[in-house]
mmCIF file of C-alpha atoms and ligand atoms in Angstrom:
data_model
loop_
_atom_site.group_PDB
_atom_site.id
_atom_site.type_symbol
_atom_site.label_atom_id
_atom_site.label_comp_id
_atom_site.label_asym_id
_atom_site.label_seq_id
_atom_site.Cartn_x
_atom_site.Cartn_y
_atom_site.Cartn_z
ATOM 1 C CA UNK A 1 -89.208 11.403 78.736
ATOM 2 C CA UNK A 2 -92.275 13.238 77.534
ATOM 3 C CA UNK A 3 -93.984 9.873 76.934
ATOM 4 C CA UNK A 4 -93.459 8.813 80.588
ATOM 5 C CA UNK A 5 -95.031 12.015 81.981
ATOM 6 C CA UNK A 6 -98.101 11.590 79.827
ATOM 7 C CA UNK A 7 -98.666 8.080 81.149
ATOM 8 C CA UNK A 8 -98.530 9.120 84.882
ATOM 9 C CA UNK A 9 -100.900 12.117 84.769
ATOM 10 C CA UNK A 10 -104.219 10.431 84.009
ATOM 11 C CA UNK A 11 -103.702 7.676 86.666
ATOM 12 C CA UNK A 12 -103.434 10.242 89.502
ATOM 13 C CA UNK A 13 -106.586 12.088 88.634
ATOM 14 C CA UNK A 14 -108.677 8.851 88.263
ATOM 15 C CA UNK A 15 -108.623 7.671 91.923
ATOM 16 C CA UNK A 16 -109.296 11.165 93.240
ATOM 17 C CA UNK A 17 -112.652 11.208 91.275
ATOM 18 C CA UNK A 18 -113.751 7.764 92.621
ATOM 19 C CA UNK A 19 -113.022 8.762 96.296
ATOM 20 C CA UNK A 20 -115.272 11.812 96.149
ATOM 21 C CA UNK A 21 -118.195 9.751 94.750
ATOM 22 C CA UNK A 22 -118.069 7.210 97.706
ATOM 23 C CA UNK A 23 -117.977 10.012 100.296
ATOM 24 C CA UNK A 24 -121.242 11.400 98.812
ATOM 25 C CA UNK A 25 -123.002 7.971 99.070
ATOM 26 C CA UNK A 26 -122.054 7.494 102.882
ATOM 27 C CA UNK A 27 -123.280 10.867 104.015
ATOM 28 C CA UNK A 28 -126.767 10.222 102.487
ATOM 29 C CA UNK A 29 -127.400 6.824 104.626
ATOM 30 C CA UNK A 30 -125.916 8.325 108.040
ATOM 31 C CA UNK A 31 -125.869 4.993 109.911
ATOM 32 C CA UNK A 32 -122.859 3.915 112.024
ATOM 33 C CA UNK A 33 -122.841 0.361 110.711
ATOM 34 C CA UNK A 34 -123.365 1.673 107.556
ATOM 35 C CA UNK A 35 -120.728 4.090 108.348
ATOM 36 C CA UNK A 36 -118.373 1.425 109.642
ATOM 37 C CA UNK A 37 -119.197 -0.871 106.773
ATOM 38 C CA UNK A 38 -118.911 1.969 104.544
ATOM 39 C CA UNK A 39 -115.808 2.838 106.421
ATOM 40 C CA UNK A 40 -114.649 -0.738 106.151
ATOM 41 C CA UNK A 41 -115.729 -0.919 102.559
ATOM 42 C CA UNK A 42 -114.131 2.322 101.972
ATOM 43 C CA UNK A 43 -111.126 1.022 103.761
ATOM 44 C CA UNK A 44 -111.355 -2.231 101.764
ATOM 45 C CA UNK A 45 -112.102 -0.199 98.822
ATOM 46 C CA UNK A 46 -109.316 2.027 99.761
ATOM 47 C CA UNK A 47 -107.185 -0.956 100.435
ATOM 48 C CA UNK A 48 -108.269 -2.609 97.201
ATOM 49 C CA UNK A 49 -107.887 0.582 95.523
ATOM 50 C CA UNK A 50 -104.556 1.027 97.174
ATOM 51 C CA UNK A 51 -103.809 -2.511 96.325
ATOM 52 C CA UNK A 52 -105.213 -1.873 92.934
ATOM 53 C CA UNK A 53 -103.337 1.276 92.947
ATOM 54 C CA UNK A 54 -100.230 -0.443 94.151
ATOM 55 C CA UNK A 55 -100.802 -3.205 91.650
ATOM 56 C CA UNK A 56 -101.547 -0.711 89.012
ATOM 57 C CA UNK A 57 -98.638 1.268 90.161
ATOM 58 C CA UNK A 58 -96.728 -1.875 90.293
ATOM 59 C CA UNK A 59 -98.103 -2.752 86.879
ATOM 60 C CA UNK A 60 -97.457 0.702 85.758
ATOM 61 C CA UNK A 61 -94.079 0.570 87.330
ATOM 62 C CA UNK A 62 -93.521 -2.767 85.766
ATOM 63 C CA UNK A 63 -94.972 -1.515 82.548
ATOM 64 C CA UNK A 64 -92.954 1.532 83.057
ATOM 65 C CA UNK A 65 -90.025 -0.663 83.868
ATOM 66 C CA UNK A 66 -90.785 -2.860 80.903
ATOM 67 C CA UNK A 67 -91.436 0.187 78.827
ATOM 68 C CA UNK A 68 -88.381 1.764 80.233
ATOM 69 C CA UNK A 69 -86.601 -1.440 79.716
ATOM 70 C CA UNK A 70 -88.106 -1.713 76.271
ATOM 71 C CA UNK A 71 -87.401 1.905 75.780
ATOM 72 C CA UNK A 72 -83.957 1.430 77.123
ATOM 73 C CA UNK A 73 -83.543 -1.594 75.005
ATOM 74 C CA UNK A 74 -85.030 0.174 72.089
ATOM 75 C CA UNK A 75 -82.921 3.120 73.008
ATOM 76 C CA UNK A 76 -80.032 0.790 73.483
ATOM 77 C CA UNK A 77 -80.891 -0.952 70.258
ATOM 78 C CA UNK A 78 -81.443 2.341 68.580
ATOM 79 C CA UNK A 79 -78.294 3.612 70.115
ATOM 80 C CA UNK A 80 -76.577 0.403 69.204
ATOM 81 C CA UNK A 81 -78.147 0.660 65.800
ATOM 82 C CA UNK A 82 -77.256 4.287 65.790
ATOM 83 C CA UNK A 83 -73.831 3.380 67.060
ATOM 84 C CA UNK A 84 -73.575 0.548 64.560
ATOM 85 C CA UNK A 85 -74.908 2.851 61.893
ATOM 86 C CA UNK A 86 -72.595 5.539 63.068
ATOM 87 C CA UNK A 87 -69.793 3.024 63.315
ATOM 88 C CA UNK A 88 -70.797 1.742 59.946
ATOM 89 C CA UNK A 89 -71.003 5.286 58.747
ATOM 90 C CA UNK A 90 -67.726 6.019 60.437
ATOM 91 C CA UNK A 91 -66.252 2.841 59.021
ATOM 92 C CA UNK A 92 -67.653 3.696 55.655
ATOM 93 C CA UNK A 93 -66.496 7.217 56.066
ATOM 94 C CA UNK A 94 -63.171 5.855 57.245
ATOM 95 C CA UNK A 95 -63.213 3.441 54.361
ATOM 96 C CA UNK A 96 -64.137 6.233 52.005
ATOM 97 C CA UNK A 97 -61.590 8.442 53.683
ATOM 98 C CA UNK A 98 -59.017 5.666 53.519
ATOM 99 C CA UNK A 99 -59.990 5.022 49.972
ATOM 100 C CA UNK A 100 -59.868 8.705 49.304
ATOM 101 C CA UNK A 101 -56.609 8.911 51.177
ATOM 102 C CA UNK A 102 -55.261 5.929 49.297
ATOM 103 C CA UNK A 103 -56.474 7.434 46.086
ATOM 104 C CA UNK A 104 -55.070 10.767 47.061
ATOM 105 C CA UNK A 105 -51.852 9.070 48.094
ATOM 106 C CA UNK A 106 -51.900 7.048 44.925
ATOM 107 C CA UNK A 107 -52.623 10.179 42.991
ATOM 108 C CA UNK A 108 -49.982 12.044 44.917
ATOM 109 C CA UNK A 109 -47.561 9.204 44.379
ATOM 110 C CA UNK A 110 -48.454 9.084 40.723
ATOM 111 C CA UNK A 111 -48.159 12.821 40.553
ATOM 112 C CA UNK A 112 -44.890 12.581 42.432
ATOM 113 C CA UNK A 113 -43.817 9.844 40.087
ATOM 114 C CA UNK A 114 -44.930 11.864 37.103
ATOM 115 C CA UNK A 115 -43.189 14.882 38.536
ATOM 116 C CA UNK A 116 -40.076 12.828 39.186
ATOM 117 C CA UNK A 117 -40.286 11.328 35.719
ATOM 118 C CA UNK A 118 -40.886 14.778 34.378
ATOM 119 C CA UNK A 119 -37.956 16.037 36.350
ATOM 120 C CA UNK A 120 -35.825 13.141 35.095
ATOM 121 C CA UNK A 121 -37.049 13.698 31.561
ATOM 122 C CA UNK A 122 -36.328 17.380 31.888
ATOM 123 C CA UNK A 123 -32.955 16.630 33.376
ATOM 124 C CA UNK A 124 -32.324 14.198 30.552
ATOM 125 C CA UNK A 125 -33.563 16.735 28.075
ATOM 126 C CA UNK A 126 -31.375 19.364 29.653
ATOM 127 C CA UNK A 127 -28.426 16.973 29.691
ATOM 128 C CA UNK A 128 -29.088 16.049 26.067
ATOM 129 C CA UNK A 129 -29.418 19.707 25.180
ATOM 130 C CA UNK A 130 -26.207 20.370 27.072
ATOM 131 C CA UNK A 131 -24.564 17.496 25.285
ATOM 132 C CA UNK A 132 -25.868 18.723 21.929
ATOM 133 C CA UNK A 133 -24.678 22.202 22.761
ATOM 134 C CA UNK A 134 -21.287 20.842 23.782
ATOM 135 C CA UNK A 135 -21.118 18.713 20.637
ATOM 136 C CA UNK A 136 -22.156 21.733 18.621
ATOM 137 C CA UNK A 137 -19.460 23.759 20.289
ATOM 138 C CA UNK A 138 -16.889 21.039 19.621
ATOM 139 C CA UNK A 139 -18.063 20.704 16.017
ATOM 140 C CA UNK A 140 -17.863 24.452 15.589
ATOM 141 C CA UNK A 141 -14.425 24.502 17.137
ATOM 142 C CA UNK A 142 -13.376 21.654 14.849
ATOM 143 C CA UNK A 143 -14.893 23.438 11.907
ATOM 144 C CA UNK A 144 -13.091 26.611 12.826
ATOM 145 C CA UNK A 145 -9.828 24.711 13.311
ATOM 146 C CA UNK A 146 -10.303 22.951 9.974
ATOM 147 C CA UNK A 147 -11.091 26.250 8.285
ATOM 148 C CA UNK A 148 -7.971 27.723 9.881
ATOM 149 C CA UNK A 149 -5.948 24.752 8.728
ATOM 150 C CA UNK A 150 -7.381 25.012 5.209
ATOM 151 C CA UNK A 151 -6.636 28.712 5.153
ATOM 152 C CA UNK A 152 -3.089 28.061 6.346
ATOM 153 C CA UNK A 153 -2.667 25.265 3.817
ATOM 154 C CA UNK A 154 -4.062 27.561 1.142
ATOM 155 C CA UNK A 155 -1.597 30.249 2.139
ATOM 156 C CA UNK A 156 1.264 27.756 2.082
ATOM 157 C CA UNK A 157 0.079 26.383 -1.240
ATOM 158 C CA UNK A 158 -0.128 29.897 -2.664
ATOM 159 C CA UNK A 159 3.329 30.702 -1.362
ATOM 160 C CA UNK A 160 4.602 27.442 -2.829
ATOM 161 C CA UNK A 161 2.816 28.205 -6.075
ATOM 162 C CA UNK A 162 4.345 31.663 -6.180
ATOM 163 C CA UNK A 163 7.782 30.252 -5.367
ATOM 164 C CA UNK A 164 7.311 27.548 -7.974
ATOM 165 C CA UNK A 165 6.180 30.133 -10.526
ATOM 166 C CA UNK A 166 9.230 32.262 -9.738
ATOM 167 C CA UNK A 167 11.465 29.243 -9.939
ATOM 168 C CA UNK A 168 9.772 28.158 -13.171
ATOM 169 C CA UNK A 169 10.275 31.633 -14.630
ATOM 170 C CA UNK A 170 13.921 31.560 -13.594
ATOM 171 C CA UNK A 171 14.280 28.081 -14.946
ATOM 172 C CA UNK A 172 12.623 29.150 -18.191
ATOM 173 C CA UNK A 173 14.958 32.131 -18.484
ATOM 174 C CA UNK A 174 17.921 29.857 -17.810
ATOM 175 C CA UNK A 175 16.577 27.286 -20.241
ATOM 176 C CA UNK A 176 16.040 29.999 -22.855
ATOM 177 C CA UNK A 177 19.566 31.260 -22.298
ATOM 178 C CA UNK A 178 20.925 27.714 -22.529
ATOM 179 C CA UNK A 179 18.778 27.036 -25.588
ATOM 180 C CA UNK A 180 20.139 30.217 -27.186
ATOM 181 C CA UNK A 181 23.699 29.090 -26.455
ATOM 182 C CA UNK A 182 22.895 25.614 -27.652
ATOM 183 C CA UNK A 183 21.327 26.982 -30.804
ATOM 184 C CA UNK A 184 24.358 29.219 -31.463
ATOM 185 C CA UNK A 185 26.690 26.305 -30.753
ATOM 186 C CA UNK A 186 24.631 24.052 -32.972
ATOM 187 C CA UNK A 187 24.675 26.622 -35.752
ATOM 188 C CA UNK A 188 28.439 27.013 -35.417
ATOM 189 C CA UNK A 189 28.887 23.275 -35.283
ATOM 190 C CA UNK A 190 26.600 22.848 -38.267
ATOM 191 C CA UNK A 191 28.519 25.522 -40.160
ATOM 192 C CA UNK A 192 31.798 23.768 -39.348
ATOM 193 C CA UNK A 193 30.289 20.410 -40.196
ATOM 194 C CA UNK A 194 29.052 21.672 -43.566
ATOM 195 C CA UNK A 195 32.422 23.334 -44.173
ATOM 196 C CA UNK A 196 34.225 20.097 -43.294
ATOM 197 C CA UNK A 197 31.786 18.205 -45.475
ATOM 198 C CA UNK A 198 32.415 20.552 -48.361
ATOM 199 C CA UNK A 199 36.115 20.278 -47.801
ATOM 200 C CA UNK A 200 35.936 16.496 -47.594
ATOM 201 C CA UNK A 201 33.874 16.460 -50.752
ATOM 202 C CA UNK A 202 36.435 18.673 -52.401
ATOM 203 C CA UNK A 203 39.249 16.395 -51.265
ATOM 204 C CA UNK A 204 37.355 13.305 -52.326
ATOM 205 C CA UNK A 205 36.746 14.820 -55.736
ATOM 206 C CA UNK A 206 40.441 15.763 -56.026
ATOM 207 C CA UNK A 207 41.447 12.278 -54.974
ATOM 208 C CA UNK A 208 38.970 10.787 -57.383
ATOM 209 C CA UNK A 209 40.319 12.954 -60.170
ATOM 210 C CA UNK A 210 43.891 11.990 -59.306
ATOM 211 C CA UNK A 211 42.893 8.347 -59.081
ATOM 212 C CA UNK A 212 41.171 8.634 -62.452
ATOM 213 C CA UNK A 213 44.289 10.200 -63.877
ATOM 214 C CA UNK A 214 46.384 7.430 -62.354
ATOM 215 C CA UNK A 215 43.946 4.791 -63.507
ATOM 216 C CA UNK A 216 44.637 6.030 -67.002
ATOM 217 C CA UNK A 217 48.256 5.223 -66.315
ATOM 218 C CA UNK A 218 47.596 1.918 -64.536
ATOM 219 C CA UNK A 219 47.792 0.490 -60.972
ATOM 220 C CA UNK A 220 50.482 1.775 -58.700
ATOM 221 C CA UNK A 221 52.892 -0.955 -57.748
ATOM 222 C CA UNK A 222 53.576 -0.688 -54.024
ATOM 223 C CA UNK A 223 56.870 -2.347 -54.492
ATOM 224 C CA UNK A 224 58.259 -0.063 -57.226
ATOM 225 C CA UNK A 225 56.000 2.946 -56.870
ATOM 226 C CA UNK A 226 55.344 2.852 -60.632
ATOM 227 C CA UNK A 227 51.990 2.629 -62.319
ATOM 228 C CA UNK A 228 51.412 -0.565 -64.123
ATOM 229 C CA UNK A 229 48.504 -1.803 -66.227
ATOM 230 C CA UNK A 230 47.108 -4.928 -64.589
ATOM 231 C CA UNK A 231 46.923 -8.005 -66.818
ATOM 232 C CA UNK A 232 45.467 -11.382 -65.935
ATOM 233 C CA UNK A 233 47.621 -14.506 -65.921
ATOM 234 C CA UNK A 234 47.229 -16.606 -69.044
ATOM 235 C CA UNK A 235 48.643 -19.803 -67.538
ATOM 236 C CA UNK A 236 46.787 -23.001 -68.399
ATOM 237 C CA UNK A 237 45.823 -25.382 -65.642
ATOM 238 C CA UNK A 238 48.247 -27.919 -67.101
ATOM 239 C CA UNK A 239 51.145 -25.441 -66.861
ATOM 240 C CA UNK A 240 50.107 -24.567 -63.331
ATOM 241 C CA UNK A 241 50.039 -28.340 -62.547
ATOM 242 C CA UNK A 242 53.574 -28.732 -63.853
ATOM 243 C CA UNK A 243 54.751 -25.686 -61.868
ATOM 244 C CA UNK A 244 53.031 -27.081 -58.757
ATOM 245 C CA UNK A 245 54.914 -30.375 -59.172
ATOM 246 C CA UNK A 246 58.147 -28.440 -59.480
ATOM 247 C CA UNK A 247 57.303 -26.454 -56.320
ATOM 248 C CA UNK A 248 56.587 -29.600 -54.315
ATOM 249 C CA UNK A 249 59.856 -31.238 -55.511
ATOM 250 C CA UNK A 250 61.836 -28.086 -54.761
ATOM 251 C CA UNK A 251 60.192 -27.871 -51.300
ATOM 252 C CA UNK A 252 61.226 -31.423 -50.482
ATOM 253 C CA UNK A 253 64.805 -30.752 -51.649
ATOM 254 C CA UNK A 254 65.034 -27.519 -49.667
ATOM 255 C CA UNK A 255 63.623 -29.132 -46.514
ATOM 256 C CA UNK A 256 66.160 -31.918 -46.826
ATOM 257 C CA UNK A 257 68.975 -29.380 -47.277
ATOM 258 C CA UNK A 258 67.717 -27.253 -44.373
ATOM 259 C CA UNK A 259 67.712 -30.325 -42.117
ATOM 260 C CA UNK A 260 71.181 -31.366 -43.331
ATOM 261 C CA UNK A 261 72.682 -27.936 -42.665
ATOM 262 C CA UNK A 262 71.047 -27.895 -39.246
ATOM 263 C CA UNK A 263 72.374 -31.364 -38.404
ATOM 264 C CA UNK A 264 75.855 -30.339 -39.576
ATOM 265 C CA UNK A 265 75.701 -27.195 -37.418
ATOM 266 C CA UNK A 266 74.705 -29.275 -34.412
ATOM 267 C CA UNK A 267 77.500 -31.757 -35.142
ATOM 268 C CA UNK A 268 80.006 -28.912 -35.332
ATOM 269 C CA UNK A 269 78.696 -27.587 -32.017
ATOM 270 C CA UNK A 270 79.135 -31.007 -30.424
ATOM 271 C CA UNK A 271 82.649 -31.345 -31.964
ATOM 272 C CA UNK A 272 83.706 -28.030 -30.464
ATOM 273 C CA UNK A 273 82.357 -28.811 -27.026
ATOM 274 C CA UNK A 274 83.785 -32.310 -26.960
ATOM 275 C CA UNK A 275 87.304 -31.290 -28.298
ATOM 276 C CA UNK A 276 90.531 -30.255 -26.464
ATOM 277 C CA UNK A 277 90.198 -26.630 -25.501
ATOM 278 C CA UNK A 278 93.915 -26.104 -25.275
ATOM 279 C CA UNK A 279 94.509 -27.587 -28.745
ATOM 280 C CA UNK A 280 91.733 -25.469 -30.171
ATOM 281 C CA UNK A 281 93.191 -22.268 -28.818
ATOM 282 C CA UNK A 282 96.694 -23.095 -30.099
ATOM 283 C CA UNK A 283 95.767 -24.244 -33.607
ATOM 284 C CA UNK A 284 92.828 -21.812 -34.185
ATOM 285 C CA UNK A 285 90.584 -24.761 -35.191
ATOM 286 C CA UNK A 286 87.910 -23.544 -32.755
ATOM 287 C CA UNK A 287 87.303 -20.395 -34.823
ATOM 288 C CA UNK A 288 87.061 -22.367 -38.066
ATOM 289 C CA UNK A 289 84.494 -24.691 -36.570
ATOM 290 C CA UNK A 290 82.500 -21.723 -35.352
ATOM 291 C CA UNK A 291 82.492 -20.026 -38.750
ATOM 292 C CA UNK A 292 81.495 -23.257 -40.474
ATOM 293 C CA UNK A 293 78.716 -23.812 -37.954
ATOM 294 C CA UNK A 294 77.390 -20.293 -38.513
ATOM 295 C CA UNK A 295 77.459 -20.762 -42.283
ATOM 296 C CA UNK A 296 75.497 -24.033 -41.930
ATOM 297 C CA UNK A 297 72.906 -22.369 -39.742
ATOM 298 C CA UNK A 298 72.518 -19.502 -42.276
ATOM 299 C CA UNK A 299 72.118 -21.923 -45.214
ATOM 300 C CA UNK A 300 69.548 -23.920 -43.253
ATOM 301 C CA UNK A 301 67.595 -20.730 -42.463
ATOM 302 C CA UNK A 302 67.683 -19.505 -46.077
ATOM 303 C CA UNK A 303 66.442 -22.911 -47.303
ATOM 304 C CA UNK A 304 63.634 -22.661 -44.746
ATOM 305 C CA UNK A 305 62.758 -19.133 -45.976
ATOM 306 C CA UNK A 306 62.386 -20.426 -49.536
ATOM 307 C CA UNK A 307 60.242 -23.296 -48.218
ATOM 308 C CA UNK A 308 57.943 -20.660 -46.752
ATOM 309 C CA UNK A 309 57.779 -18.834 -50.091
ATOM 310 C CA UNK A 310 56.958 -22.163 -51.814
ATOM 311 C CA UNK A 311 54.134 -22.713 -49.273
ATOM 312 C CA UNK A 312 52.755 -19.263 -50.132
ATOM 313 C CA UNK A 313 52.945 -20.033 -53.864
ATOM 314 C CA UNK A 314 51.080 -23.330 -53.302
ATOM 315 C CA UNK A 315 48.469 -21.338 -51.381
ATOM 316 C CA UNK A 316 48.136 -18.908 -54.340
ATOM 317 C CA UNK A 317 47.580 -21.883 -56.669
ATOM 318 C CA UNK A 318 44.758 -22.994 -54.375
ATOM 319 C CA UNK A 319 43.295 -19.445 -54.353
ATOM 320 C CA UNK A 320 43.605 -18.947 -58.118
ATOM 321 C CA UNK A 321 45.946 -15.947 -57.732
ATOM 322 C CA UNK A 322 49.126 -17.734 -58.825
ATOM 323 C CA UNK A 323 51.270 -16.252 -61.652
ATOM 324 C CA UNK A 324 50.334 -12.600 -61.059
ATOM 325 C CA UNK A 325 52.628 -9.881 -59.707
ATOM 326 C CA UNK A 326 51.304 -9.420 -56.187
ATOM 327 C CA UNK A 327 51.494 -5.602 -55.758
ATOM 328 C CA UNK A 328 50.076 -4.461 -59.137
ATOM 329 C CA UNK A 329 48.308 -7.466 -60.578
ATOM 330 C CA UNK A 330 50.347 -7.789 -63.752
ATOM 331 C CA UNK A 331 50.930 -11.258 -65.144
ATOM 332 C CA UNK A 332 54.378 -12.707 -64.420
ATOM 333 C CA UNK A 333 55.985 -14.138 -67.612
ATOM 334 C CA UNK A 334 56.165 -17.942 -67.772
ATOM 335 C CA UNK A 335 59.968 -17.913 -68.258
ATOM 336 C CA UNK A 336 60.386 -16.250 -64.831
ATOM 337 C CA UNK A 337 58.004 -18.740 -63.196
ATOM 338 C CA UNK A 338 59.880 -21.669 -64.763
ATOM 339 C CA UNK A 339 63.157 -20.265 -63.298
ATOM 340 C CA UNK A 340 61.644 -19.397 -59.899
ATOM 341 C CA UNK A 341 58.190 -21.054 -59.579
ATOM 342 C CA UNK A 342 57.543 -19.359 -56.186
ATOM 343 C CA UNK A 343 58.107 -15.841 -57.632
ATOM 344 C CA UNK A 344 55.301 -13.379 -56.671
ATOM 345 C CA UNK A 345 56.740 -10.279 -58.296
ATOM 346 C CA UNK A 346 57.506 -9.576 -61.945
ATOM 347 C CA UNK A 347 61.060 -8.751 -62.999
ATOM 348 C CA UNK A 348 60.027 -5.234 -63.996
ATOM 349 C CA UNK A 349 58.638 -4.375 -60.524
ATOM 350 C CA UNK A 350 61.581 -6.056 -58.868
ATOM 351 C CA UNK A 351 64.248 -4.265 -60.875
ATOM 352 C CA UNK A 352 62.474 -0.915 -60.445
ATOM 353 C CA UNK A 353 62.212 -1.561 -56.701
ATOM 354 C CA UNK A 354 65.919 -2.444 -56.591
ATOM 355 C CA UNK A 355 66.759 0.792 -58.377
ATOM 356 C CA UNK A 356 64.670 2.774 -55.896
ATOM 357 C CA UNK A 357 66.729 1.504 -52.984
HETATM 358 ZN ZN1 LIG B 1 55.259 -6.285 -61.168
#
């Protein structure tokens, strides 16, 4: 605006100067033609000037217009530039702001995140601490319970120990008492045992003395009760052989007789059973047969008994004890053996035994 005013001012004052100059020139000549011409010239001049002026004004206006246009354009451009710049600035500012905002947001988010993480961590920490505290509490409770248990167990153990000690003492006292009784019993028993031993020894010695005294007399014959001096048999093997032969012969004879008597007894039995009962009763023959049968049976048995004695004598020959009086061990005289080869007792012992009865 100030530029436009500056341009207009000098143009106005210019034409006013020229007009005054021409007026001065016309006045000096003072002719009409000249005046008309001058007038016409002035008018032409005026017209030209007006035209000039108009043109100039037009030019000026156009220039002004152009300038204005240029100015407007420049202004517009400047404004546009300004606007663009401003917009750019705004955009940049916006961008910066957005960036800043984003950064701030990011920062805030990060901070939020950090805070949240912190919070979580703290919560975790707190939870862990809580857990630890709880665990500690539990452990302490367990510890206390265990200690209580141990104390109780200790108490029980002590009570048991005391009871056991009491029992042990009682047992010991009882054992001592029993041991005392046992010892006394043992001593008594031992005393009795020694006494019995002494007595037995005394008896044994007495017996031994009596036996020695009797031995001086000889061996006691069980059969007669007398003491006899043992004497070995002096029979030769030849004599013994002869006596053996005799024994065998006698055995055969006795067995034959025993069988005969037995057969006769059986025959008599058959005769009695097969005979007339009525006749037997009347004549008394039944009794006779019975008596005879009994006699036969007795003879058969006695023969058998001697056979047994002969078997024993044969056994003694085998053993090497033949010809000796069995109870006392005294030799039986040959004469007696020749009469009764199965004899196992001497005449002396036998007669003494007979007298004892
Ligand atoms: Zn004898």
